[in-house]
Structures are given as structure tokens and as C-alpha cells.
PDB file of C-alpha atoms in Angstrom:
ATOM      1  CA  MET F   1      71.446 -14.735  88.718  1.00 57.00           C
ATOM      2  CA  HIS F   2      68.064 -15.979  89.920  1.00 71.00           C
ATOM      3  CA  ALA F   3      66.796 -12.420  90.336  1.00 77.00           C
ATOM      4  CA  LYS F   4      67.621 -11.668  86.704  1.00 77.00           C
ATOM      5  CA  LEU F   5      65.960 -14.863  85.514  1.00 79.00           C
ATOM      6  CA  ARG F   6      62.917 -14.052  87.625  1.00 77.00           C
ATOM      7  CA  GLU F   7      62.640 -10.593  86.068  1.00 77.00           C
ATOM      8  CA  GLN F   8      62.859 -12.127  82.592  1.00 79.00           C
ATOM      9  CA  ALA F   9      60.206 -14.722  83.468  1.00 77.00           C
ATOM     10  CA  VAL F  10      57.835 -12.086  84.853  1.00 76.00           C
ATOM     11  CA  ALA F  11      58.319  -9.920  81.755  1.00 80.00           C
ATOM     12  CA  LEU F  12      57.560 -12.860  79.463  1.00 79.00           C
ATOM     13  CA  ARG F  13      54.508 -13.782  81.510  1.00 78.00           C
ATOM     14  CA  LYS F  14      53.183 -10.246  81.251  1.00 75.00           C
ATOM     15  CA  GLN F  15      53.485 -10.616  77.473  1.00 76.00           C
ATOM     16  CA  GLY F  16      51.014 -13.443  77.753  1.00 72.00           C
ATOM     17  CA  LEU F  17      53.362 -16.411  77.294  1.00 76.00           C
ATOM     18  CA  SER F  18      52.479 -19.779  78.812  1.00 77.00           C
ATOM     19  CA  TYR F  19      54.643 -21.565  81.354  1.00 77.00           C
ATOM     20  CA  ARG F  20      55.770 -23.979  78.645  1.00 78.00           C
ATOM     21  CA  GLU F  21      56.832 -21.124  76.375  1.00 80.00           C
ATOM     22  CA  ILE F  22      58.678 -19.376  79.218  1.00 79.00           C
ATOM     23  CA  LEU F  23      60.487 -22.558  80.279  1.00 83.00           C
ATOM     24  CA  GLN F  24      61.858 -22.827  76.753  1.00 84.00           C
ATOM     25  CA  GLN F  25      63.711 -19.558  77.409  1.00 83.00           C
ATOM     26  CA  ILE F  26      64.264 -19.657  81.187  1.00 82.00           C
ATOM     27  CA  PRO F  27      66.078 -22.850  82.331  1.00 79.00           C
ATOM     28  CA  VAL F  28      64.519 -23.324  85.779  1.00 80.00           C
ATOM     29  CA  ALA F  29      62.294 -25.934  87.410  1.00 84.00           C
ATOM     30  CA  LYS F  30      58.582 -25.601  86.710  1.00 81.00           C
ATOM     31  CA  SER F  31      57.898 -25.388  90.462  1.00 84.00           C
ATOM     32  CA  THR F  32      60.300 -22.440  90.704  1.00 83.00           C
ATOM     33  CA  LEU F  33      58.648 -20.712  87.774  1.00 77.00           C
ATOM     34  CA  SER F  34      55.223 -21.257  89.335  1.00 80.00           C
ATOM     35  CA  GLU F  35      56.436 -19.660  92.565  1.00 79.00           C
ATOM     36  CA  TRP F  36      57.750 -16.648  90.657  1.00 76.00           C
ATOM     37  CA  LEU F  37      54.657 -16.094  88.561  1.00 77.00           C
ATOM     38  CA  HIS F  38      51.676 -17.013  90.733  1.00 73.00           C
ATOM     39  CA  SER F  39      51.011 -13.364  91.578  1.00 71.00           C
ATOM     40  CA  VAL F  40      51.421 -12.000  88.044  1.00 73.00           C
ATOM     41  CA  ASN F  41      48.097 -10.724  86.757  1.00 71.00           C
ATOM     42  CA  LEU F  42      47.223 -11.096  83.073  1.00 68.00           C
ATOM     43  CA  SER F  43      44.947  -9.015  80.918  1.00 63.00           C
ATOM     44  CA  GLU F  44      41.706 -10.505  79.621  1.00 66.00           C
ATOM     45  CA  TYR F  45      43.233 -10.793  76.145  1.00 67.00           C
ATOM     46  CA  GLN F  46      46.286 -12.617  77.531  1.00 71.00           C
ATOM     47  CA  GLN F  47      44.070 -14.995  79.508  1.00 71.00           C
ATOM     48  CA  GLN F  48      42.012 -15.735  76.389  1.00 71.00           C
ATOM     49  CA  ARG F  49      45.211 -16.389  74.423  1.00 74.00           C
ATOM     50  CA  LEU F  50      46.440 -18.876  77.035  1.00 72.00           C
ATOM     51  CA  THR F  51      43.042 -20.561  77.189  1.00 75.00           C
ATOM     52  CA  LYS F  52      43.031 -20.996  73.416  1.00 77.00           C
ATOM     53  CA  LYS F  53      46.552 -22.442  73.515  1.00 76.00           C
ATOM     54  CA  LYS F  54      45.560 -24.892  76.252  1.00 76.00           C
ATOM     55  CA  LEU F  55      42.508 -25.995  74.287  1.00 77.00           C
ATOM     56  CA  ALA F  56      44.578 -26.387  71.110  1.00 78.00           C
ATOM     57  CA  SER F  57      47.189 -28.396  73.020  1.00 76.00           C
ATOM     58  CA  ALA F  58      44.508 -30.614  74.567  1.00 77.00           C
ATOM     59  CA  LYS F  59      42.976 -31.152  71.132  1.00 80.00           C
ATOM     60  CA  ARG F  60      46.338 -32.165  69.666  1.00 82.00           C
ATOM     61  CA  GLY F  61      46.919 -34.495  72.590  1.00 79.00           C
ATOM     62  CA  GLY F  62      43.452 -35.984  72.218  1.00 80.00           C
ATOM     63  CA  GLU F  63      43.934 -36.498  68.478  1.00 82.00           C
ATOM     64  CA  ALA F  64      47.303 -38.172  69.067  1.00 82.00           C
ATOM     65  CA  LYS F  65      45.740 -40.503  71.640  1.00 85.00           C
ATOM     66  CA  ARG F  66      42.891 -41.240  69.243  1.00 85.00           C
ATOM     67  CA  LYS F  67      45.325 -42.219  66.465  1.00 87.00           C
ATOM     68  CA  ILE F  68      47.263 -44.468  68.836  1.00 88.00           C
ATOM     69  CA  ARG F  69      44.011 -46.052  70.021  1.00 88.00           C
ATOM     70  CA  LEU F  70      42.865 -46.705  66.448  1.00 89.00           C
ATOM     71  CA  LEU F  71      46.212 -48.241  65.497  1.00 89.00           C
ATOM     72  CA  THR F  72      46.249 -50.417  68.611  1.00 90.00           C
ATOM     73  CA  THR F  73      42.624 -51.482  68.095  1.00 91.00           C
ATOM     74  CA  GLY F  74      43.286 -52.311  64.439  1.00 90.00           C
ATOM     75  CA  ALA F  75      46.330 -54.418  65.299  1.00 91.00           C
ATOM     76  CA  ILE F  76      44.465 -56.359  67.994  1.00 90.00           C
ATOM     77  CA  GLN F  77      41.431 -56.938  65.779  1.00 91.00           C
ATOM     78  CA  ASN F  78      43.494 -58.051  62.776  1.00 90.00           C
ATOM     79  CA  ALA F  79      45.453 -60.511  64.903  1.00 91.00           C
ATOM     80  CA  ALA F  80      42.254 -61.878  66.449  1.00 91.00           C
ATOM     81  CA  ARG F  81      40.542 -61.993  63.054  1.00 90.00           C
ATOM     82  CA  SER F  82      43.218 -64.309  61.680  1.00 90.00           C
ATOM     83  CA  GLU F  83      42.628 -66.738  64.564  1.00 92.00           C
ATOM     84  CA  ILE F  84      39.163 -67.694  63.285  1.00 92.00           C
ATOM     85  CA  GLY F  85      40.235 -69.477  60.116  1.00 91.00           C
ATOM     86  CA  SER F  86      37.671 -71.690  58.372  1.00 93.00           C
ATOM     87  CA  LEU F  87      34.355 -72.668  59.949  1.00 93.00           C
ATOM     88  CA  THR F  88      32.631 -76.026  59.635  1.00 96.00           C
ATOM     89  CA  LYS F  89      28.923 -76.528  59.044  1.00 96.00           C
ATOM     90  CA  ARG F  90      28.558 -77.758  62.621  1.00 97.00           C
ATOM     91  CA  GLU F  91      30.137 -74.573  63.917  1.00 97.00           C
ATOM     92  CA  LEU F  92      27.746 -72.521  61.788  1.00 97.00           C
ATOM     93  CA  TRP F  93      24.867 -74.563  63.206  1.00 97.00           C
ATOM     94  CA  LEU F  94      25.940 -73.831  66.794  1.00 97.00           C
ATOM     95  CA  MET F  95      26.526 -70.148  66.022  1.00 97.00           C
ATOM     96  CA  GLY F  96      22.996 -69.822  64.690  1.00 97.00           C
ATOM     97  CA  ILE F  97      21.520 -71.528  67.745  1.00 97.00           C
ATOM     98  CA  MET F  98      23.251 -69.039  70.045  1.00 97.00           C
ATOM     99  CA  LEU F  99      22.256 -66.168  67.789  1.00 97.00           C
ATOM    100  CA  TYR F 100      18.615 -67.202  67.898  1.00 97.00           C
ATOM    101  CA  TRP F 101      18.752 -67.781  71.656  1.00 96.00           C
ATOM    102  CA  ALA F 102      19.834 -64.156  72.044  1.00 95.00           C
ATOM    103  CA  GLU F 103      17.737 -62.398  69.381  1.00 95.00           C
ATOM    104  CA  GLY F 104      14.992 -64.755  68.194  1.00 96.00           C
ATOM    105  CA  SER F 105      11.381 -65.114  69.316  1.00 94.00           C
ATOM    106  CA  LYS F 106      10.486 -68.022  71.610  1.00 91.00           C
ATOM    107  CA  GLU F 107       7.277 -69.952  72.027  1.00 86.00           C
ATOM    108  CA  LYS F 108       5.370 -69.025  75.175  1.00 81.00           C
ATOM    109  CA  GLU F 109       2.800 -71.026  77.112  1.00 75.00           C
ATOM    110  CA  TYR F 110       0.272 -68.237  76.574  1.00 73.00           C
ATOM    111  CA  HIS F 111       1.122 -68.027  72.849  1.00 72.00           C
ATOM    112  CA  PRO F 112       1.645 -71.537  71.456  1.00 80.00           C
ATOM    113  CA  GLY F 113       2.547 -72.080  67.829  1.00 81.00           C
ATOM    114  CA  SER F 114       4.895 -69.085  67.534  1.00 91.00           C
ATOM    115  CA  ARG F 115       6.857 -68.997  64.299  1.00 94.00           C
ATOM    116  CA  VAL F 116      10.541 -68.290  63.874  1.00 97.00           C
ATOM    117  CA  GLN F 117      11.233 -64.544  64.029  1.00 97.00           C
ATOM    118  CA  PHE F 118      14.590 -62.814  64.199  1.00 98.00           C
ATOM    119  CA  THR F 119      14.993 -59.070  64.721  1.00 97.00           C
ATOM    120  CA  ASN F 120      18.129 -56.943  64.591  1.00 97.00           C
ATOM    121  CA  THR F 121      19.612 -53.647  63.462  1.00 96.00           C
ATOM    122  CA  ASP F 122      23.038 -55.065  62.508  1.00 96.00           C
ATOM    123  CA  GLU F 123      23.080 -55.983  58.812  1.00 97.00           C
ATOM    124  CA  ARG F 124      26.039 -58.339  59.351  1.00 96.00           C
ATOM    125  CA  MET F 125      24.101 -60.294  61.939  1.00 97.00           C
ATOM    126  CA  ILE F 126      21.104 -60.370  59.614  1.00 97.00           C
ATOM    127  CA  ARG F 127      23.235 -61.792  56.790  1.00 97.00           C
ATOM    128  CA  LEU F 128      24.676 -64.440  59.105  1.00 97.00           C
ATOM    129  CA  PHE F 129      21.212 -65.493  60.262  1.00 98.00           C
ATOM    130  CA  LEU F 130      19.946 -65.696  56.667  1.00 97.00           C
ATOM    131  CA  LEU F 131      22.943 -67.896  55.809  1.00 97.00           C
ATOM    132  CA  TRP F 132      22.135 -70.085  58.808  1.00 98.00           C
ATOM    133  CA  LEU F 133      18.502 -70.396  57.709  1.00 98.00           C
ATOM    134  CA  LYS F 134      19.616 -71.427  54.236  1.00 97.00           C
ATOM    135  CA  LYS F 135      22.457 -73.820  55.096  1.00 97.00           C
ATOM    136  CA  ILE F 136      21.050 -75.365  58.277  1.00 97.00           C
ATOM    137  CA  CYS F 137      17.280 -74.969  58.105  1.00 97.00           C
ATOM    138  CA  HIS F 138      16.933 -75.073  54.287  1.00 97.00           C
ATOM    139  CA  LYS F 139      14.877 -71.879  54.176  1.00 97.00           C
ATOM    140  CA  ASP F 140      15.274 -69.362  51.357  1.00 94.00           C
ATOM    141  CA  LEU F 141      13.673 -65.998  50.571  1.00 94.00           C
ATOM    142  CA  LEU F 142      10.457 -67.619  49.362  1.00 94.00           C
ATOM    143  CA  ASP F 143       9.962 -68.958  52.892  1.00 96.00           C
ATOM    144  CA  LEU F 144      10.335 -65.523  54.481  1.00 96.00           C
ATOM    145  CA  THR F 145       8.531 -62.243  54.965  1.00 95.00           C
ATOM    146  CA  LEU F 146      10.495 -59.158  55.964  1.00 96.00           C
ATOM    147  CA  ASP F 147       9.346 -56.171  58.003  1.00 97.00           C
ATOM    148  CA  ILE F 148      11.198 -52.909  58.568  1.00 97.00           C
ATOM    149  CA  TYR F 149      10.766 -50.759  61.667  1.00 97.00           C
ATOM    150  CA  ILE F 150      11.807 -47.105  61.351  1.00 96.00           C
ATOM    151  CA  HIS F 151      11.677 -44.276  63.865  1.00 95.00           C
ATOM    152  CA  GLU F 152       9.135 -41.645  62.900  1.00 94.00           C
ATOM    153  CA  SER F 153      11.870 -39.003  62.804  1.00 92.00           C
ATOM    154  CA  GLN F 154      13.527 -40.936  59.938  1.00 94.00           C
ATOM    155  CA  ARG F 155      10.397 -41.321  57.822  1.00 94.00           C
ATOM    156  CA  GLU F 156      11.813 -39.199  54.992  1.00 95.00           C
ATOM    157  CA  ARG F 157      14.674 -41.718  54.626  1.00 95.00           C
ATOM    158  CA  THR F 158      12.321 -44.679  54.088  1.00 95.00           C
ATOM    159  CA  ASN F 159      13.364 -45.346  50.467  1.00 95.00           C
ATOM    160  CA  GLU F 160      17.039 -45.099  51.381  1.00 96.00           C
ATOM    161  CA  ILE F 161      16.553 -47.571  54.236  1.00 97.00           C
ATOM    162  CA  ILE F 162      14.619 -49.998  52.010  1.00 96.00           C
ATOM    163  CA  ILE F 163      17.447 -49.914  49.445  1.00 96.00           C
ATOM    164  CA  PHE F 164      19.961 -50.593  52.229  1.00 97.00           C
ATOM    165  CA  TRP F 165      18.142 -53.698  53.488  1.00 97.00           C
ATOM    166  CA  ALA F 166      17.358 -54.973  49.988  1.00 97.00           C
ATOM    167  CA  LYS F 167      21.080 -54.860  49.195  1.00 96.00           C
ATOM    168  CA  ASN F 168      22.057 -56.688  52.375  1.00 96.00           C
ATOM    169  CA  VAL F 169      19.320 -59.318  52.141  1.00 96.00           C
ATOM    170  CA  GLY F 170      19.748 -59.813  48.402  1.00 95.00           C
ATOM    171  CA  CYS F 171      16.146 -59.227  47.374  1.00 94.00           C
ATOM    172  CA  GLY F 172      14.055 -56.706  45.462  1.00 93.00           C
ATOM    173  CA  GLN F 173      12.807 -53.528  47.108  1.00 92.00           C
ATOM    174  CA  ASP F 174       9.203 -54.649  46.685  1.00 89.00           C
ATOM    175  CA  TYR F 175       9.909 -57.588  49.006  1.00 90.00           C
ATOM    176  CA  PHE F 176       9.369 -55.356  52.049  1.00 91.00           C
ATOM    177  CA  ARG F 177       5.581 -55.178  52.223  1.00 83.00           C
ATOM    178  CA  HIS F 178       5.305 -53.878  55.775  1.00 93.00           C
ATOM    179  CA  ILE F 179       7.045 -50.721  56.972  1.00 95.00           C
ATOM    180  CA  TYR F 180       6.271 -49.716  60.539  1.00 96.00           C
ATOM    181  CA  TYR F 181       7.031 -46.303  62.012  1.00 95.00           C
ATOM    182  CA  LYS F 182       7.878 -46.102  65.701  1.00 91.00           C
ATOM    183  CA  LYS F 183       7.038 -43.023  67.685  1.00 87.00           C
ATOM    184  CA  GLY F 184      10.054 -41.451  69.351  1.00 70.00           C
ATOM    185  CA  ASN F 185      10.432 -41.134  73.099  1.00 67.00           C
ATOM    186  CA  PRO F 186      11.510 -37.550  73.909  1.00 52.00           C
ATOM    187  CA  LYS F 187      13.154 -38.782  77.124  1.00 57.00           C
ATOM    188  CA  THR F 188      15.448 -41.121  75.206  1.00 53.00           C
ATOM    189  CA  ALA F 189      18.760 -39.610  74.072  1.00 54.00           C
ATOM    190  CA  ARG F 190      19.253 -41.577  70.847  1.00 54.00           C
ATOM    191  CA  ARG F 191      22.634 -41.186  69.163  1.00 57.00           C
ATOM    192  CA  ASN F 192      22.129 -43.303  66.062  1.00 59.00           C
ATOM    193  CA  THR F 193      20.061 -40.765  64.140  1.00 64.00           C
ATOM    194  CA  GLY F 194      22.254 -39.934  61.127  1.00 77.00           C
ATOM    195  CA  ILE F 195      22.908 -41.656  57.803  1.00 86.00           C
ATOM    196  CA  SER F 196      24.180 -44.736  59.653  1.00 90.00           C
ATOM    197  CA  TYR F 197      20.672 -45.362  60.976  1.00 94.00           C
ATOM    198  CA  HIS F 198      18.835 -48.038  58.973  1.00 96.00           C
ATOM    199  CA  GLY F 199      16.050 -49.026  61.305  1.00 96.00           C
ATOM    200  CA  THR F 200      15.382 -52.592  62.397  1.00 97.00           C
ATOM    201  CA  LEU F 201      14.713 -55.615  60.212  1.00 97.00           C
ATOM    202  CA  LYS F 202      12.457 -58.459  61.342  1.00 97.00           C
ATOM    203  CA  ILE F 203      12.732 -61.803  59.564  1.00 97.00           C
ATOM    204  CA  ASN F 204       9.600 -63.959  59.720  1.00 96.00           C
ATOM    205  CA  VAL F 205       9.761 -67.595  58.620  1.00 97.00           C
ATOM    206  CA  LYS F 206       6.440 -68.861  57.254  1.00 96.00           C
ATOM    207  CA  SER F 207       4.837 -71.964  58.806  1.00 95.00           C
ATOM    208  CA  SER F 208       7.741 -72.448  61.188  1.00 96.00           C
ATOM    209  CA  SER F 209       6.280 -73.295  64.597  1.00 95.00           C
ATOM    210  CA  SER F 210       7.834 -76.777  64.414  1.00 96.00           C
ATOM    211  CA  LEU F 211      11.199 -75.272  63.444  1.00 96.00           C
ATOM    212  CA  ASN F 212      10.919 -72.867  66.391  1.00 96.00           C
ATOM    213  CA  ARG F 213      10.407 -75.813  68.734  1.00 95.00           C
ATOM    214  CA  ARG F 214      13.337 -77.624  67.166  1.00 96.00           C
ATOM    215  CA  ILE F 215      15.595 -74.582  67.694  1.00 97.00           C
ATOM    216  CA  ALA F 216      14.408 -74.487  71.304  1.00 96.00           C
ATOM    217  CA  GLY F 217      15.454 -78.132  71.629  1.00 97.00           C
ATOM    218  CA  TRP F 218      18.881 -77.391  70.162  1.00 97.00           C
ATOM    219  CA  THR F 219      19.257 -74.569  72.689  1.00 97.00           C
ATOM    220  CA  LEU F 220      18.325 -76.908  75.542  1.00 96.00           C
ATOM    221  CA  GLY F 221      20.919 -79.373  74.282  1.00 97.00           C
ATOM    222  CA  VAL F 222      23.621 -76.699  74.530  1.00 95.00           C
ATOM    223  CA  ILE F 223      22.415 -75.737  78.011  1.00 95.00           C
ATOM    224  CA  ASP F 224      22.446 -79.402  79.123  1.00 95.00           C
ATOM    225  CA  TYR F 225      25.999 -79.836  77.861  1.00 93.00           C
ATOM    226  CA  PHE F 226      27.380 -76.981  79.946  1.00 90.00           C
ATOM    227  CA  ARG F 227      25.194 -77.759  82.925  1.00 82.00           C
TER     228      ARG F 227
END
């Protein structure tokens, strides 16, 4: 019985079938099948066929895992999102302090009188900081100047990038008076180079050295609390 099954398995293998395909027709253990077929030589065409099938199978498996990951991520994020609820003005105040501590400019001993400056590539973070400036610091667009920094390789997308930031800031396109182009570093493997790239926006608050010192004091207050 086994000899007949082995002959059938060898014949199927010589036709270029994969182990999975053979096991669907020959009811034996995979280890047994491997022992029977390890010495069966395949033609180049048959090897290419099996390689293509393996790649296709891996791709299907990868796509299935990707879908599961996206569904799981979405479920976790939606559940966590609902936990936030409403935010008070005090909470917004503290959020802005932490945001500025991480991304804002600080006054240095060698450069006294530094104004408030906030730089980021994330438009959502920019919108949150602008809201914080308005609600907490009572600063609106008239109190600000805005600079855009773009990689030299994206120069041809300048107008598109200006439109993007104007929409997110809520101002006219002529509000961006300074556009700076950064030279690329050939040793840096940058991935964000497609249509999702929008450069970096710097927010400058006019006559704000006192506000910068006040933000520094708020930050120290938070540090003291947890110390």
C-alpha cells in the first residue's frame, strides 16, 4: 500500500506539484512525504513554478496578516479614542506646556530674549498648538509669522505645500513670506518623499520673549510637581 502511494507521490512531484498539492491527494504525514521525495529532482521550469506558488502563498498570508493587523489596530484605537471624552481649559493648558517643552524653542544663556517658536511637520500638532496659543496665550494670526522649510528635492511642489499649510493654519497663501529650501543629505535614506511630504512649518510669535519665559516657568512647575 505504501509503495503504491509512494509511486503516486513521486509521479505527482515530477509533474511539478508542491507538497501541499500532493498531500491533498496522498493521505500521508508530511514527514513521510518529505522522506519519499527528497531525492526527486525537478526541472528548472518546475522549480520556477513552485517558487512562484510559494511567493504567491506568502503574499496571500502577508495580506491576510495585514488585514487582521489593521482591524485589530482600528479596534484598539477606537476604544482608546472614546476614553478621552471632553477636555477642560486647564487640560489644554497643560497639554500645550508639554507640547512646547518637547518641540518649542527655549531661551539660552548665550541667547537671551528668545521669542516663542514652535516647529513641526505634523499638521495636527500644529493646529493644536495654534489653538493653545489662541485659547491660553491669547495670540492670533496677527501675532504670528510663519516659515516653511522644504527639502530641495521637493522644490517643484512648493505651491502645493503652501496650499496645504494655508488650509491647516486657516490663513491666506500670501501669509508665508519665507520659504527655505534644505539641501538633502545623500547619506540619509528619507522615506517621506512622496505626496504626503509637506515640509516643516515654524510658528514664530512676535514680541514674545516674556511669554517664552512664562512657558518655561510653567514647565518648571510641572517638573517640580513630579519631582
